[in-house]
Structures are given as structure tokens and as C-alpha cells.
Backbone as a ProteinNet text record, in pm:
[ID]
protein_1_A
[PRIMARY]
MNNKWQTHTSEKLYLADVQLKEWGAKLRDHGDSLPQSIQASFKQASMLLISLGWESLLNELAEYHQQKTNYLINLQQLVMLLGDDIPEIAYLSEIAVKPDSWLYDVTCFDKLLKQPQSRTPDYAASLTKDALIVVSSSAEPIDSFNNIKRILGEFKVYLTELRVRMSEW
[TERTIARY]
-1226	-1089.7	-997.7	-948.7	-863.4	-739.4	-628.5	-504.3	-387.5	-269.9	-151.8	-125.5	-161.5	-136.8	-231.9	-351.2	-448.1	-390.9	-332.9	-272.3	-155.3	-76.4	39.7	-3.4	-105.4	-157.4	-206.4	-286.8	-341.2	-230.8	-128.1	-16.2	55.3	80.9	152.5	71.2	-60	-143.3	-157.4	-162.3	-165	-36.4	77.3	205.1	217.2	163.4	161.6	78.2	-32.9	-119.1	-45.1	30	109.5	211	279.8	376.8	310.7	194.7	124.4	78	31.5	-11.6	106.6	219.6	339.1	388.8	387.7	429.1	336.8	206.9	110.5	132	160	185.7	311.2	415	539.5	515.9	437.4	406.5	328.3	233.8	156.5	246.1	337.4	423.9	532.4	587.9	705.3	679.8	572.1	541.1	654.5	687	791.2	931.5	946.5	1080.1	1116.8	1023.7	1055.2	1158.7	1273.6	1379.2	1329.4	1374.9	1334.5	1373	1483.3	1524	1423.5	1368.1	1267.2	1139.7	1100.5	981.4	1000.6	1117.9	1146	1140.3	1186.9	1184.2	1039.8	955.9	815.2	746	773.6	711.5	746.4	874.9	915.9	872.1	875.1	828.9	680.5	600.8	456.9	431.8	497.8	479.7	525.2	636.9	689.4	594.4	541.2	448.5	319.4	271.2	151.4	183.7	299.1	339.9	353.7	411.2	422.7	285.2	194.5	57.5	-9.1	16.5	-37.6	18.8	150	210.9	155.6	134.9	80	-63.1	-140.5	-277.5	-277.6	-184.4	-174.5	-157.5	-71	-45.9	-164.9	-233	-355	-461	-478.2	-575	-535.1	-407.9	-361.8	-389.9	-359.9	-383.8	-533.3	-613.2	-758	-810.5	-754.2	-795	-716.3	-653.4	-584.6	-473.3	-399.8	-285.4	-158	-73.7	56.3	153.1	227.5	317.3	431.4	531.5	634.3	573.6	645.1	597.4	563.3	438.9	395.1	426.3	470.9	502.7	422.8	345	263.6	138	45.8	-83.2	-69.3	25.2	45.4	76.8	153.9	184.9	59.5	-26	-150.4	-241.2	-248.5	-329.5	-276.3	-144.7	-86.4	-118.4	-122.6	-148.7	-296.4	-385.7	-527.9	-613.5	-559.5	-639.1	-713.9	-774.1	-843	-994.9	-1044	-1188.7	-1249.3	-1167.2	-1216.2	-1254.5	-1377.4	-1424.3	-1331.2	-1277.9	-1189.9	-1061.7	-1007.8	-885.8	-917	-1031.9	-1071.8	-1088.7	-1149.8	-1168.5	-1033.4	-943.4	-811.2	-735.8	-746.5	-680.2	-736.2	-865.4	-929.8	-884.6	-886.1	-850.5	-700.2	-620.3	-474.8	-428.6	-507.8	-468.4	-544.3	-627.1	-703.2	-624.4	-583.3	-502	-567.9	-698.2	-762.9	-790.4	-725.8	-750.4	-634.7	-667	-564.9	-460.4	-502.6	-408.8	-309.2	-356.1	-266.4	-161	-207.1	-115.8	-14.1	-56.4	37.1	146.5	110.9	214.3	309.6	259.4	348	442.6	394.1	481	600.1	573.1	681.4	788.1	746	843	924.3	857.3	929.5	1027.9	987.7	1071.2	1185.3	1160	1255.2	1343.7	1309.2	1391.3	1464.4	1590.5	1666	1608.7	1604.2	1560.2	1685.2	1683.3	1800.9	1812.5	1932.3	1957.6	2046.4	2007.6	2087.9	2140.7	2233.5	2278.4	2162.6	2059.4	1941.5	1843.2	1860.7	1784.3	1634.3	1593.1	1450.4	1388.8	1456.4	1404.7	1398.2	1496.5	1499.1	1381.4	1351.6	1239	1109.2	1091.6	970.5	965.8	1077	1082.4	1060.3	1113.7	1106.7	976.1	896	771.8	676	610.3	510.6	386.4	318.9	196.6	77.7	-17.6	-139	-218.8	-276.8	-351.3	-498.9	-530.5	-668.7	-695.2	-796.5	-831.5	-727.9	-643.6	-542	-421.1	-371.2	-251	-127.8	-146.5	-35.1	45.1	172.5	252.1	191.7	207.3	151.7	209.3	330.8	392.8	377	275.1	246.9	177.4	183.4	119	-28.5	-99.1	-243.2	-274.3	-196.4	-222.5	-189.1	-81.2	-48.8	-158.9	-206.8	-315.3	-442.1	-474.2	-591.1	-578.3	-461.9	-439.2	-453.1	-393.6	-405.6	-551.5	-622.8	-763.8	-846.8	-824.9	-899.4	-862.5	-736.9	-691.2	-759.9	-763.6	-823.9	-973.8	-1042.7	-1185.7	-1205.4	-1125	-1133.6	-1109.6	-1006.9	-971.4	-1084.7	-1145.8	-1258.1	-1373.4	-1407.5	-1516.1	-1482.8	-1359.1	-1316.4	-1332.6	-1286.6	-1292.1	-1436.3	-1524	-1665.4	-1722.3	-1693.9	-1742.5	-1687.6	-1560.5	-1497.4	-1552.6	-1585.5	-1638.6	-1779.2	-1848.8	-1983.3	-1981.5	-1868.3	-1860.6	-1847.9
-1520.3	-1534.5	-1509.6	-1616.3	-1602.6	-1688.2	-1623.8	-1696.6	-1610.8	-1668.5	-1596	-1468.4	-1468.9	-1351.2	-1236.5	-1268.7	-1164	-1068.5	-1123.2	-1041.4	-961.2	-1024.6	-958	-839.9	-860.2	-753.4	-636.7	-668.5	-564	-487.2	-558.3	-494	-394.5	-432.6	-343.2	-217	-232.1	-115.1	-28.2	-90.5	-14.9	67.4	4.6	76.1	188.7	167.8	275.4	392.1	360.2	462.9	539.8	469.1	533	629.7	584.7	670.8	797.6	780.2	895.4	992.9	940	1027.7	1106.3	1039.8	1108.8	1213.1	1176.5	1269	1390.7	1366.2	1476.2	1567.8	1509.2	1589.6	1674.2	1615.3	1690.4	1804	1777.6	1883.1	1996.9	1963.1	2067	2148.9	2079.5	2148.1	2232.2	2181.6	2245.8	2311.2	2275.1	2332.6	2312.1	2417.5	2410.6	2394.9	2416.1	2403.6	2257.9	2164.8	2024.2	1980.1	1929.6	1891.3	1789.5	1805.3	1716.3	1570.8	1550.3	1412.8	1345.7	1422	1368	1337	1428.4	1404.8	1282.8	1270.8	1156.5	1025.8	1028.4	909.4	866.2	960.7	929.6	882.2	950.5	917.4	775.8	744.1	611.6	501.9	530.1	429.6	401	503.9	486.1	406.3	445.4	377.4	231.9	208.3	73	-16	36.4	-41.8	-72.2	22.1	-3.9	-111.3	-101.7	-202.8	-340.3	-345	-472.5	-525.7	-435.9	-476.3	-539	-482.4	-538.4	-678.4	-692.5	-823.8	-924.1	-880.9	-968.8	-1009.3	-915.3	-948.5	-1054.8	-1047.9	-1151.7	-1289.1	-1296.6	-1422.8	-1463.4	-1365.2	-1390.5	-1455.7	-1403.4	-1460.2	-1602.1	-1623.3	-1757.7	-1856.3	-1817.6	-1907.2	-1929.7	-1825.2	-1840.5	-1945.6	-1944.9	-2042.8	-2173.9	-2191.9	-2315.5	-2353.6	-2253.9	-2276.4	-2245.3	-2345.6	-2324.2	-2279.4	-2176.2	-2119.5	-2047.1	-2016.6	-1926.2	-1786.7	-1694.3	-1557.3	-1495.1	-1450.2	-1383.9	-1234.5	-1176.1	-1033.6	-950.8	-1017.9	-939.9	-1017.2	-943.5	-999.9	-1107.7	-1092.5	-1192.9	-1329.7	-1333	-1460.2	-1522.2	-1438.8	-1490.3	-1544.5	-1474.5	-1520.9	-1653.9	-1667.2	-1793.6	-1907.3	-1876.3	-1977.2	-2017.8	-1917.6	-1944.2	-1935.1	-1873.7	-1850	-1717.6	-1677.7	-1548.5	-1563.2	-1684.4	-1706.2	-1681.6	-1655.2	-1619.6	-1472	-1438.4	-1299.6	-1196	-1225.2	-1127.5	-1104.7	-1209.7	-1199.1	-1120.8	-1148.9	-1075.7	-927.3	-896.8	-757.3	-687.5	-752.1	-692.4	-673.1	-769.2	-756.3	-638.1	-615.7	-503.7	-368.6	-354.7	-223.8	-197.4	-301.6	-284.2	-199.6	-195.7	-120.3	11.3	44.4	169.9	277.6	382.5	487	558.1	546.7	613.9	520.1	402.7	306.8	305.2	267.3	257.5	153	45.2	-61.3	-18	55.5	110.2	198.2	279.5	368.9	291.2	180.4	99	42.9	4	-45.3	67.4	189.6	303.9	325.4	300.5	309	216.1	93.7	-2.8	51.6	115.1	170.7	281.6	367.6	475.9	423.4	318.6	266.3	177.9	101.9	-2	32.9	137.4	175.7	304.6	312.2	432.6	555.6	662.3	790.8	876.6	960.8	1046.3	1143.1	1164.2	1253.1	1368.1	1484.7	1603.1	1651.6	1747.4	1799.1	1854	1905.4	1953.3	1837.3	1759.1	1635.8	1662.1	1767.7	1798	1827.1	1904	1933.9	1806	1719.7	1593.8	1505.4	1499.2	1418	1465.8	1596	1651.6	1625.1	1643.6	1625.8	1480.8	1388.1	1247.5	1179.3	1244.2	1181.2	1162.6	1047.7	1021.8	1104.8	1148	1224.6	1131.1	1143.9	1064.1	1110	1015.1	1047.3	1068.2	1090.6	1113.5	1263.2	1301.1	1442.6	1521.7	1454.7	1522.1	1556.7	1677.2	1718.2	1705	1648.2	1629.4	1506.4	1504.3	1382.2	1264.2	1147.4	1027.7	1005.5	1052.9	1032.4	1153.3	1235.1	1344.6	1289.5	1362.2	1320.5	1290	1381	1363	1240.6	1215.4	1098.7	968.2	965.5	842.8	814.4	917.7	901.6	851.4	905.8	862	715.6	678.7	541.8	442.7	474.9	387.7	375.2	485.9	482.8	395	408	326.7	179.2	151	12.8	-47.5	26.8	-24.3	-48.5	39.1	19	-108.8	-125.2	-246.1	-370.6	-367.1	-482.3	-517.9	-418.4	-442.6	-508.5	-454.3	-511.5	-653.5	-677.8	-811.2	-910.4	-874.9	-966.7	-995.3	-897.5	-921.7	-1021.5	-1001.6	-1094.4	-1234.3	-1244.1	-1374.8	-1446	-1372.5	-1435.1	-1490.5	-1437.6	-1484.1	-1612.8	-1645.6	-1763.3	-1885.9
773.6	726.3	845.4	903.1	1019.6	998.3	967.5	947	992.7	989.2	1039	959.2	831.6	748.5	780	828.4	859.6	964.8	1068.5	1173.6	1117.8	1034.7	974.8	887.2	805.5	719.3	804	904.8	992.5	1062.9	1106.2	1174.5	1084.2	960.3	868.7	841	824.3	797.7	922.8	1038.1	1163.8	1179.8	1153.2	1165.9	1063.1	943.9	844.3	896	960	1018.3	1127.8	1210.4	1315.9	1252.7	1148.6	1080.6	1026	963.1	907.2	1015.2	1126.8	1236.6	1292.1	1308.6	1358.5	1258.5	1131.1	1025.4	1024.5	1033	1035.7	1154.8	1271	1391.2	1373.4	1316.2	1292.2	1192.9	1089.7	991.3	1056.5	1143.8	1213.2	1305.7	1374.8	1471.2	1405.5	1294.6	1235.7	1100.4	1034.2	903.3	805	732.9	630.2	687.7	818.6	878	911.1	891.2	915.5	812.2	857.1	761.4	658.6	537	428	456.5	524.6	555.7	649.7	744.7	836.3	757.7	669.5	588.1	498	438.1	350.6	429.8	553.9	637.7	667.6	708.2	734	606.2	497.1	368.4	326.4	326.8	281	377.3	507	604.3	583.2	562.5	539.5	412.8	305.9	177.8	185.8	250	262.3	343.3	451.5	533.4	457.9	378.8	297.7	194.1	130.2	31.8	96.5	215.2	286.7	326.6	359.7	389.2	267.9	149.8	25.6	0.2	13.1	-7.3	94.1	216.6	318.5	282.9	228.6	187.1	77.6	-14.4	-118.3	-53.9	44.7	114.5	201.4	255.8	332.9	242.9	122.1	27.8	-13.8	-38.9	-76.2	36.6	158.3	270.8	292.2	273.2	287	189.4	69.8	-32	-19.5	96	133.4	37.1	-6	-92.7	-15.3	-4.2	60.5	-48	-16.8	-116.1	-48	-126.8	-79	-73.9	-20.6	-4.6	-139.7	-154.5	-277.3	-267.6	-378.5	-376	-475.7	-561.5	-655.3	-694	-751.3	-788.8	-895.5	-985.8	-1090.2	-1030.3	-923.9	-858.1	-796.9	-739.3	-682	-792.3	-904.7	-1017.8	-1068.6	-1079.6	-1125.4	-1027.7	-900	-797.2	-792	-795.7	-774.2	-899.9	-1003.9	-1123.4	-1111.6	-1220.4	-1219.4	-1218.8	-1193.5	-1190.6	-1052.3	-953	-820	-824.5	-786.1	-798.7	-735.7	-619.8	-553.5	-632.2	-689.4	-770.5	-898.4	-958.7	-1080	-1049.2	-935.4	-895.9	-874.3	-802.1	-777.9	-909.1	-999	-1130	-1207.2	-1193.8	-1263.5	-1207.9	-1075.7	-1019.3	-1021.4	-1033.9	-1035.7	-1154.8	-1260.8	-1380.3	-1394.3	-1297.4	-1300.2	-1226.2	-1297.1	-1233.6	-1115.8	-1098.9	-986.3	-868.9	-867.7	-759	-659.5	-538.2	-434	-470.8	-536.2	-568.5	-675.9	-773.3	-874.7	-807.1	-712.3	-641.1	-557	-497.8	-419.5	-510.4	-632.6	-724	-763.2	-766.8	-791.5	-674.2	-551.4	-433.9	-451.6	-496.3	-514.2	-608.2	-716.4	-811.1	-746.1	-670.5	-603.8	-499.3	-429.3	-321.5	-370.2	-475.2	-514.6	-631.3	-705	-819.3	-786	-821.3	-786.5	-855.8	-780.2	-833.1	-851.5	-951.4	-971.7	-854.6	-808.8	-695.3	-739.3	-699.5	-725.7	-591.3	-590.6	-461.6	-377.9	-444.6	-373.7	-360.5	-253.9	-234.6	-228.6	-159.9	-146.2	-282.3	-364.8	-497.9	-580.5	-561.7	-634.7	-594.9	-464.7	-420	-483	-487.3	-545.2	-694.4	-762.7	-907.1	-947.6	-871.2	-908	-868.8	-786.4	-741.1	-858.7	-859.1	-961.5	-932.5	-1035.4	-1018.5	-1033.4	-945.5	-953.4	-1073.8	-1143.9	-1264.5	-1231	-1105.9	-1066.7	-1061.9	-986.5	-978	-898.6	-826.4	-746.7	-831.7	-813	-884.8	-795.7	-676.4	-584.5	-623.6	-588.2	-611.8	-536.1	-592.3	-529.3	-389.5	-367.5	-236.6	-144.2	-169.5	-77	47	153.9	278.4	254.7	188	166.4	81.3	-21.5	-105.6	-34.9	39.7	114.3	215.7	281.6	378.4	308.8	191.5	114.9	73.8	22.3	-24.2	91.7	205.1	321.8	363.7	365.6	403.8	311.2	180.6	84.2	95.8	119.2	137.6	260.5	370.2	493.1	475.7	403.9	377.4	296	190.9	109.2	195	278.1	360	456.5	517.9	608.5	534	416.7	336.9	292.4	252.4	210.9	324.8	441.2	554	596.1	583.5	613.2	512.8	384	281.1	303.7	331.5	350.4	474	577.1	698.5	675.9	577.1	546.7	464.1	403.1	317.5	397.4
[MASK]
+++++++++++++++++++++++++++++++++++++++++++++++++++++++++++++++++++++++++++++++++++++++++++++++++++++++++++++++++++++++++++++++++++++++++++++++++++++++++++++++++++++++++

């Protein structure tokens, strides 16, 4: 699978990784004294880049299946374009609704990033209060450093496995 979207997808996930590494370094250096605005910036940049990587993967799959289209932004658009009889599309559709999957979590990122959250004068408390909770074994907010790092890691593993399978076809 070698197309213009493949490079774009990889770039977005690489940049998300860079953001997470920098955020982690700042947390190690400053601990609780790291300003909430700096943490929010790293958090949202990481989440946004992962979300953009997901959207890019949708377009990568469409191009791989030789479908020219406008920019796809969700799995439903890919299903409408290619149908759901393609095993990879069926698999993505299945995990998209499983609360313990990386893809489900990425769709939660979109909600956090694109829908307004209530803001109080205490912005840090508001960020914590408004964060969605993962329905998996983790009791941390979905937008915690550890969960964002986990989601990116699982996405990258999936992407590597997908590209290996596609190259064999």
C-alpha cells in the first residue's frame, strides 16, 4: 500500500508521538507545577494529530481500493464509498463501537476536540471534569497522558499490521 495518503498518515502519527514525548518530558521536569494551559496545549495537539491520522487513514484505504473521493472524515463515509464487505472495513466498523478499542477512543477525541466543553473560571478543574472517562479497565480520563499514549501506540500497531497485510495482496 503505497500512496500519497500513506505518508500523510505516518506523518500525523509521528507528530503526535513527538508531542507526547515533549509533554512527557515537561511532566517529568515540572511535575504538578507545569501550567495547565501548557498541558492542555500538548493534550489537544496530540489528540488532534491522532484524529487527523485517523482521517488520513480513511483516505489511504479509499485510495488503496482505487476510489477517488473528496476528503473522508469518518468511517461511515468510507463504508458508503466501498461497502462493508471488505474485511478491513468490517473489522474497523466492529471495533469502532467497542469501548475498549483504540478506534472508539479516537472518536471520543473528536467529541472532546470539536464540541464545546463547559468552562468555569477554574479552567483546570473544568478540563478534568469535562474529560470523558474510558470505559475500559482504566479509570483515568480518556484525555490523560497515559491514555493518549496508549491509544497512539495501539493505532500505530494496527497501522503496521494493516500495511503488512496490504503489501501481501
